[in-house]
Coordinates of C-alpha atoms in Angstrom, one line a residue:
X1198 CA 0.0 0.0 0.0
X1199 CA 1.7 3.3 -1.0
X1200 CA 0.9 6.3 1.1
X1201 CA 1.1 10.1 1.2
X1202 CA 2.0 11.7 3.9
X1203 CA 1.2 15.5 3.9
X1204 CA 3.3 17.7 6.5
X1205 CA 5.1 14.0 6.8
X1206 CA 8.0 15.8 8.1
X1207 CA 6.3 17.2 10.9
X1208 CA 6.2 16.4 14.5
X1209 CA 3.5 13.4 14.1
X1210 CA 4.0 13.0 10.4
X1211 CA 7.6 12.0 11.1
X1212 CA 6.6 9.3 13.4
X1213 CA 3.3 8.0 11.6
X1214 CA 6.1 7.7 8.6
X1215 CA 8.5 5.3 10.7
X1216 CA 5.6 3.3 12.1
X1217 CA 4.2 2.6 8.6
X1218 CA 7.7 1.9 7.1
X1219 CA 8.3 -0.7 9.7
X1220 CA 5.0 -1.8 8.8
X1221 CA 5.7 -2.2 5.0
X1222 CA 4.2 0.4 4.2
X1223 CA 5.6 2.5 0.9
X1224 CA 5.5 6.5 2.2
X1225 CA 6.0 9.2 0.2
X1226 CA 5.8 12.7 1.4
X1227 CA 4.9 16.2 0.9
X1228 CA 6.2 19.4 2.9
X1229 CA 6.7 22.9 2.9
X1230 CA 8.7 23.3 5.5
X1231 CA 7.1 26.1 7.3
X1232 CA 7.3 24.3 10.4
X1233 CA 9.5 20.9 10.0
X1234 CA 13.0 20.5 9.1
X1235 CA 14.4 18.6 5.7
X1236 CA 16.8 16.4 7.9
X1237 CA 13.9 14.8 9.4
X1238 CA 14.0 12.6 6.2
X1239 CA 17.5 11.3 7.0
X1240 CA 16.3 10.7 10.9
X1241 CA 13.3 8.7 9.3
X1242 CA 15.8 6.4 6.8
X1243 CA 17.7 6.0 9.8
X1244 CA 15.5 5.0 12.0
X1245 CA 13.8 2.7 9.3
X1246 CA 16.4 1.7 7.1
X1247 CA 14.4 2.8 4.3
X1248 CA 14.1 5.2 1.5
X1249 CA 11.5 8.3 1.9
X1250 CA 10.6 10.1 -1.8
X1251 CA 9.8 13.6 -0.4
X1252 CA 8.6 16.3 -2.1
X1253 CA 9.3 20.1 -0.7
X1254 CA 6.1 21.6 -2.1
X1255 CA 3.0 23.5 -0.5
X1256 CA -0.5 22.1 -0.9
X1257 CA -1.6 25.5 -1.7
X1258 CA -0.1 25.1 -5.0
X1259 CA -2.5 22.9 -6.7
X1260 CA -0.4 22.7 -10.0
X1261 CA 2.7 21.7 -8.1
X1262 CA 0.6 19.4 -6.2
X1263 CA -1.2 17.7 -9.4
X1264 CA 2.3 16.8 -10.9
X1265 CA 2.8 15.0 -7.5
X1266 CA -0.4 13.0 -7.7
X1267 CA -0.2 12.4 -11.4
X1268 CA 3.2 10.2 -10.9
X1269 CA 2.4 8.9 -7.3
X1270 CA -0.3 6.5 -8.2
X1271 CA -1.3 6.4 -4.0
X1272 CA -3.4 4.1 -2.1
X1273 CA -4.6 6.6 0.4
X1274 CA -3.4 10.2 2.0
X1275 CA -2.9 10.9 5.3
X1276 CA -3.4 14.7 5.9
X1277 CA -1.2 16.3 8.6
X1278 CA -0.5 19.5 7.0
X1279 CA -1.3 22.9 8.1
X1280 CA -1.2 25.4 10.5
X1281 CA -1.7 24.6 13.8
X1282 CA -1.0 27.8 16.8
X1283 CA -4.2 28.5 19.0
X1284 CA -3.1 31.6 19.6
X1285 CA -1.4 32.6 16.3
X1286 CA -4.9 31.9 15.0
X1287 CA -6.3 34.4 16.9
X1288 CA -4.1 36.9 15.9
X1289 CA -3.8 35.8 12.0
X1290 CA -7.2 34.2 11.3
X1291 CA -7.1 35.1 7.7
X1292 CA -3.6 33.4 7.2
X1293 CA -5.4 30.3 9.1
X1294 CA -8.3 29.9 7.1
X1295 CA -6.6 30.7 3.6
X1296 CA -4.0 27.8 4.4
X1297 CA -5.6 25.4 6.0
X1298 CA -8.8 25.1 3.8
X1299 CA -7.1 26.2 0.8
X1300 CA -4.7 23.3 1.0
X1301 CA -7.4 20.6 2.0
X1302 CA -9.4 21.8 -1.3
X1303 CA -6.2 21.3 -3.3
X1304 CA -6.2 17.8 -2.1
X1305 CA -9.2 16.6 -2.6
X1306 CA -9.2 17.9 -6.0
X1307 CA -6.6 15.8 -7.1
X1308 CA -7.6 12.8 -4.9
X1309 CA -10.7 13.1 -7.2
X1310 CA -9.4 13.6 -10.7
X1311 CA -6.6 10.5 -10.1
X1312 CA -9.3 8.3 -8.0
X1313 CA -7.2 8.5 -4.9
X1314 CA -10.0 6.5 -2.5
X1315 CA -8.5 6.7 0.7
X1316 CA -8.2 9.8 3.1
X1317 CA -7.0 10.1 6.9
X1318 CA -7.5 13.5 8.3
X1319 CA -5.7 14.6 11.5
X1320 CA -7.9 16.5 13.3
X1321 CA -8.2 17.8 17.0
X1322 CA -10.2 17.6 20.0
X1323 CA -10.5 22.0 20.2
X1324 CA -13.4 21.2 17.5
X1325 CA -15.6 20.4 20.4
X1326 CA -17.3 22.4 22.5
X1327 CA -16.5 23.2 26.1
X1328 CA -20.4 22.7 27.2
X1329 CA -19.8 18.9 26.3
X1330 CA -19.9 16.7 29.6
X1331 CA -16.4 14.8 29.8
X1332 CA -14.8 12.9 28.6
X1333 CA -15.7 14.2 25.1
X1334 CA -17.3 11.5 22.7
X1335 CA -17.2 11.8 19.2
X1336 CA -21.3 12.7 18.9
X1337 CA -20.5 15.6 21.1
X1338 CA -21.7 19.5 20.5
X1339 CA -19.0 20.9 18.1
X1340 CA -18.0 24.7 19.0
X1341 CA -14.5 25.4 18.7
X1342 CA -12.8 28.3 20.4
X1343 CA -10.2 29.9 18.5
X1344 CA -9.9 30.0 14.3
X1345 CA -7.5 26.8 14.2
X1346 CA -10.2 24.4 15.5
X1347 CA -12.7 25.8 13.7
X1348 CA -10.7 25.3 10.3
X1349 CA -10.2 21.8 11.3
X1350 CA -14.5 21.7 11.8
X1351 CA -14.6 23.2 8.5
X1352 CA -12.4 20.6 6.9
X1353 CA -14.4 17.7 8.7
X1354 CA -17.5 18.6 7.0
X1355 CA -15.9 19.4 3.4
X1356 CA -14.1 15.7 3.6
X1357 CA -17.8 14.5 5.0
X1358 CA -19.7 16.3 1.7
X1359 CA -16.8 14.9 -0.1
X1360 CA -17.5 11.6 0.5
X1361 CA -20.9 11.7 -0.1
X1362 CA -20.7 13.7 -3.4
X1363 CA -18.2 11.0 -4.8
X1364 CA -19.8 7.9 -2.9
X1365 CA -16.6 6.3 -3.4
X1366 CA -14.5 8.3 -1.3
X1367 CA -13.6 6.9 2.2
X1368 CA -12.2 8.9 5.2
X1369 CA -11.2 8.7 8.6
X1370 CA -11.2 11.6 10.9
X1371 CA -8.8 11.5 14.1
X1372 CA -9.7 13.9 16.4
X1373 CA -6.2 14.2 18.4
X1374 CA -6.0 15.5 22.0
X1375 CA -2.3 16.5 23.1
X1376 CA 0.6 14.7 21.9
X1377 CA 3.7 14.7 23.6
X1378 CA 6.8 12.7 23.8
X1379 CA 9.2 11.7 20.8
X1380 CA 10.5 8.2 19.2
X1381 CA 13.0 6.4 21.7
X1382 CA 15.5 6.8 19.3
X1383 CA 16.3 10.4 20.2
X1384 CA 16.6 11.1 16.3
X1385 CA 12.9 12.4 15.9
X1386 CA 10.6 14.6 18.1
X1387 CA 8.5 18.0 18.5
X1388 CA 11.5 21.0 17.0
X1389 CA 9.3 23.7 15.9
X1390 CA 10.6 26.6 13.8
X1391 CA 11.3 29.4 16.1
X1392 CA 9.9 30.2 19.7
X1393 CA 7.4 27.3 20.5
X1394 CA 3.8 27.4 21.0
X1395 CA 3.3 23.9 22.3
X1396 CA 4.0 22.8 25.6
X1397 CA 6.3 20.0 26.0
X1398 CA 9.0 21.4 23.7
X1399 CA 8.8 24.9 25.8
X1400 CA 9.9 22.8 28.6
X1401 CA 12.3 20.8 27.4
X1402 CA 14.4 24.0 26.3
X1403 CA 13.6 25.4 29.2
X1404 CA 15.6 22.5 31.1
X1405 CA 18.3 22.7 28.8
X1406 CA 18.8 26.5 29.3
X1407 CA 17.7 27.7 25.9
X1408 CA 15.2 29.6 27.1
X1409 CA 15.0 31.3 30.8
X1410 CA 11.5 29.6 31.8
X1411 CA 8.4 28.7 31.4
X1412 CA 4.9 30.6 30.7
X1413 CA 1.9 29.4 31.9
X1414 CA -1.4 30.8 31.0
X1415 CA -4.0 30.7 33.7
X1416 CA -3.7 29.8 37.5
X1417 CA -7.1 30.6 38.6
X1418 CA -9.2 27.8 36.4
X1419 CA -11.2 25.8 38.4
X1420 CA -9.3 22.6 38.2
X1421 CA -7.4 21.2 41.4
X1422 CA -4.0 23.4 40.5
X1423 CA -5.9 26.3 38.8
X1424 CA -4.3 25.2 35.4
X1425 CA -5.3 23.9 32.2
X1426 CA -6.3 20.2 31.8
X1427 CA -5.3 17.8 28.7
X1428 CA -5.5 14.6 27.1
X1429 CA -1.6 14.5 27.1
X1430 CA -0.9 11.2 24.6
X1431 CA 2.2 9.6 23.3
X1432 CA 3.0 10.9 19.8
X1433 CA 4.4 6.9 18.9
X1434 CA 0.5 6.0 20.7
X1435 CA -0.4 8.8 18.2
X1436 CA 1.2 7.5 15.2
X1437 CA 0.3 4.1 16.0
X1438 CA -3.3 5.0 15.7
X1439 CA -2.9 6.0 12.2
X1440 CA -1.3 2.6 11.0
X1441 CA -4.4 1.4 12.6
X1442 CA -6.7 3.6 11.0
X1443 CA -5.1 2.6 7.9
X1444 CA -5.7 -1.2 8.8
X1445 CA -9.8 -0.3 9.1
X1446 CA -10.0 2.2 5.7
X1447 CA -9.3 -0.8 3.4
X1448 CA -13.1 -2.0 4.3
X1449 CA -14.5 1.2 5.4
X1450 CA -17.5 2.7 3.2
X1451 CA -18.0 6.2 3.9
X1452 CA -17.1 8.5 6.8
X1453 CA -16.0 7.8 10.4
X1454 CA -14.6 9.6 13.4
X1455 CA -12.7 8.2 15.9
X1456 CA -11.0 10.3 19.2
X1457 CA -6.9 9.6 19.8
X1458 CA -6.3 10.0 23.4
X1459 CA -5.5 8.3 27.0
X1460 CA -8.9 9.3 28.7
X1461 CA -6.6 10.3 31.2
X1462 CA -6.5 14.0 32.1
X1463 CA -3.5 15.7 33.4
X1464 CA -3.0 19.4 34.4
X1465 CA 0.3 21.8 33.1
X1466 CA 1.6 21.4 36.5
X1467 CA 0.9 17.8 36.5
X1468 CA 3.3 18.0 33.2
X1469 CA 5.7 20.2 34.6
X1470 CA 6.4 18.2 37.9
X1471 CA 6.4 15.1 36.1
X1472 CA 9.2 16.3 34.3
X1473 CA 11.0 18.1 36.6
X1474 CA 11.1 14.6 39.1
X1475 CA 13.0 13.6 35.6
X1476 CA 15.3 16.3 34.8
X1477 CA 16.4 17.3 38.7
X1478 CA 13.7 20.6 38.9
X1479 CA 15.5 22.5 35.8
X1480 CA 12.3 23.7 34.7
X1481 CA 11.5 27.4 36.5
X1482 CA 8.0 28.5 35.5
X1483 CA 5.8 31.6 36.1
X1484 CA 2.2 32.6 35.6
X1485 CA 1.0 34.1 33.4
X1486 CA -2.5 35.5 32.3
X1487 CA -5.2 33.0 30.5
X1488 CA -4.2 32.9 26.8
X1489 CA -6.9 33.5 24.4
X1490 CA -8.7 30.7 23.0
X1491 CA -7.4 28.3 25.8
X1492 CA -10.0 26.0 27.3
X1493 CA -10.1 24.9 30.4
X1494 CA -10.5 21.2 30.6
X1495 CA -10.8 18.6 27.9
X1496 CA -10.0 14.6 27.6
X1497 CA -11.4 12.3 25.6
X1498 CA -13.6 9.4 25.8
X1499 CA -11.6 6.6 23.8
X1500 CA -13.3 3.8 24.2
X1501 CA -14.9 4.0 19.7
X1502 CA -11.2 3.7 19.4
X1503 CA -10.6 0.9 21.4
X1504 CA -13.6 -0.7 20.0
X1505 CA -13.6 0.0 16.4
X1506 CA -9.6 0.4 15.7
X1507 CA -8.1 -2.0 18.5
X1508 CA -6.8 1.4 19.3
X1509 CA -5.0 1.2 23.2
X1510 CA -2.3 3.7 24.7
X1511 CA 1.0 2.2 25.7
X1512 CA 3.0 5.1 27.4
X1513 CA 2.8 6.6 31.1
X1514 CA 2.9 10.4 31.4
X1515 CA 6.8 9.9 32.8
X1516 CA 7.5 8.0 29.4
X1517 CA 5.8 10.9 27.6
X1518 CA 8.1 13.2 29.7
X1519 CA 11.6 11.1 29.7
X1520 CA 11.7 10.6 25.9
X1521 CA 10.8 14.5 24.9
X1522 CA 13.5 14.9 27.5
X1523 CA 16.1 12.6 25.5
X1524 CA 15.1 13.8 21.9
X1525 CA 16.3 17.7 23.0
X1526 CA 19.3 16.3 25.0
X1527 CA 20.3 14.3 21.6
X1528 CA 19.1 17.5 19.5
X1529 CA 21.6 20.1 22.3
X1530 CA 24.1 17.7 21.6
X1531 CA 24.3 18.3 17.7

C-alpha cells in the first residue's frame, strides 16, 4: 500500500512515517517546510532503514501538487499539513483559514481527478465544545474556540460532503488530544521553527537552558491546581493509531470519526512536575494570564477507538516526559 504523507515531516507526520515503514508500508511525502525541518527525512531512513521520496512543495499550490499525484499513483493520504497555533490563529485568522482550507481543497481535488479513495485527516479535540460533559465523545456539541479548531470543523464537513458527493470516497477523521513525547531513538521529536507554541517542547528548552523559563497561562481555572487540563498522549501511541486507521479504511465505506487520546487527564503542572522529578527541577516556570482561545479542561472518551480500531495507549505520562527529555538532550548535543 503506497501512502502520502502531507506535513510527513512534521512532528507526528515523522513518526506515523517510521511506524508505517516498519509496517511495510511504501511512504511518500509532501512538505513545505514552514514548520518541520528537511533532515527529518535522514532521521526517518535512519530509523527505518528505508528510503522516503519527499517532495518540498506546498498544498496550496495545486499545480505543483497535481504533478505530484499524477506520478504517485497512491493508495490513500494521510493529511497532517497545516497550521496549527491556538493563539497565532487568533491573531492571523485570515492566514489560518486561507492555508488550511485552501490546502485541503487542493487535495481533494486531485484525490478526485486520479481516483485517490483513501483519506486520513488529522484533526483535534478544540473542535468540540467546552459545554460537552467529559470525557468528550465523538457525537458531542461541536464549537470550537479559537480559528485553528474551527478550520479543522470546516475541513471535517468538506471531507464529510466529499465523501458523499463521490460515494466512493472513504475517510477517517482523528480527532487528536495532546501529543507529547518523541520516538525512543532520540533522532525524531517535536522542534518547531522558532519560539514554541506547544507545551512540551517549551519545557524541554527550558531545562536545557535555551530559554530562561516557562509561561503558563491561567492559574485561577477551576481545576485542582488552577491550570489547564489535557488529554496529554504519546506521539508513537499517536502515530500508532494512524497505522491502525489505515488497517480499518481498506473496508470502510463512507465517513468515520474516531478520538486519539488516554482518557486520562493531566494538568500543566501535573506536566511540569512530572518532568522536573526527571530532569532534577531544571524547569523554572511563572504565571501568566489566561491565553486567548485556551480552554479549560478537555480529555477524551476513547473507548470508539478501542472498540472500532483495536486502538489502546502504551505510554505513562513519565514515558511521555523522559523521551521528549532525550530527543532535545540528543538534539543540544548536535
Amino acid at each position: 500500500m503506497k501512502v502520502l504523507l502531507t506535513g510527513g515531516l512534521g512532528y507526528i507526520g515523522s513518526h506515523t512515517a517510521v511506524e508505517l515503514l516498519d509496517d511495510g508500508y511504501e511512504v511518500e511525502i509532501v512538505d513545505n517546510l514552514s514548520n518541520s525541518k528537511e533532515e527529518t527525512k535522514g532521521k526517518i531512513e535512519q530509523i527505518t532503514g528505508k528510503k522516503v521520496v519527499f517532495y518540498k512543495e506546498d498544498l496550496c499550490n495545486i499545480e505543483k501538487l497535481d504533478e505530484i499525484f499524477k506520478k504517485g499513483k497512491y493508495d490513500a493520504i494521510i493529511h497532517f499539513a497545516g497550521l496549527k497555533a491556538v493563539g497565532e490563529s487568533v491573531e492571523q485568522p485570515l492566514r489560518y483559514y486561507e492555508t488550511n482550507l485552501l490546502s485541503t481543497i487542493n487535495l481533494l481535488k486531485c484525490m478526485r481527478k486520479y481516483d485517490v479513495k483513501k483519506l486520513i485527516f488529522s484533526s483535534s479535540a478544540c473542535v468540540y465544545s467546552m459545554d460537552n460533559e467529559l470525557p468528550f465523545k465523538e457525537t458531542g456539541k461541536l464549537s470550537p474556540l479559537n480559528p485553528y479548531g474551527r478550520t479543522k470543523l470546516f475541513i471535517e464537513e468538506i471531507i464529510k460532503d466529499e465523501c458523499f458527493a463521490r460515494g466512493d470516497l472513504s475517510a477517517i477523521i482523528l480527532r487528536y488530544f495532546n501529543p507529547i513525547g518523541a520516538h525512543k531513538s532520540g533522532l525524531i521529536g517535536e522542534d518547531p521553527n522558532g519560539i514554541p507554541n506547544n507545551l512540551m517542547p517549551y519545557i524541554t528548552r527550558v531545562a536545557l537552558g535555551k530559554l530562561d523559563h516557562l509561561n503558563i497561562f491561567g492559574h485561577d481555572y477551576h481545576t485542582k491546581d488552577g491550570t489547564c487540563i489535557r488529554d496529554y498522549i504519546h506521539v508513537v501511541d499517536l502515530a500508532r493509531g494512524h497505522k491502525l486507521a489505515l488497517d480499518k479504511i481498506k473496508d470502510l465505506k463512507g465517513c468515520e470519526v474516531y478520538n486519539l487520546g488516554t482518557g486520562t487527564g493531566y494538568s500543566v503542572l501535573d506536566v511540569v512536575n512530572t518532568f522536573n522529578s526527571i530532569c532534577g527541577d531544571k524547569v523554572r516556570y511563572e504565571f501568566a494570564p489566561r491565553r486567548e482561545g485556551d480552554s479549560e479542561c478537555n480529555y477524551a472518551d476513547a473507548s470508539k477507538a478501542k472498540n472500532g480500531l483495536n486502538f489502546k495507549t502504551k505510554y505513562s505520562l513519565k514515558d511521555m516526559c523522559e523521551s521528549a527529555y532525550n530527543y532535545e538532550k540528543n538534539n543540544t548535543k548536535k
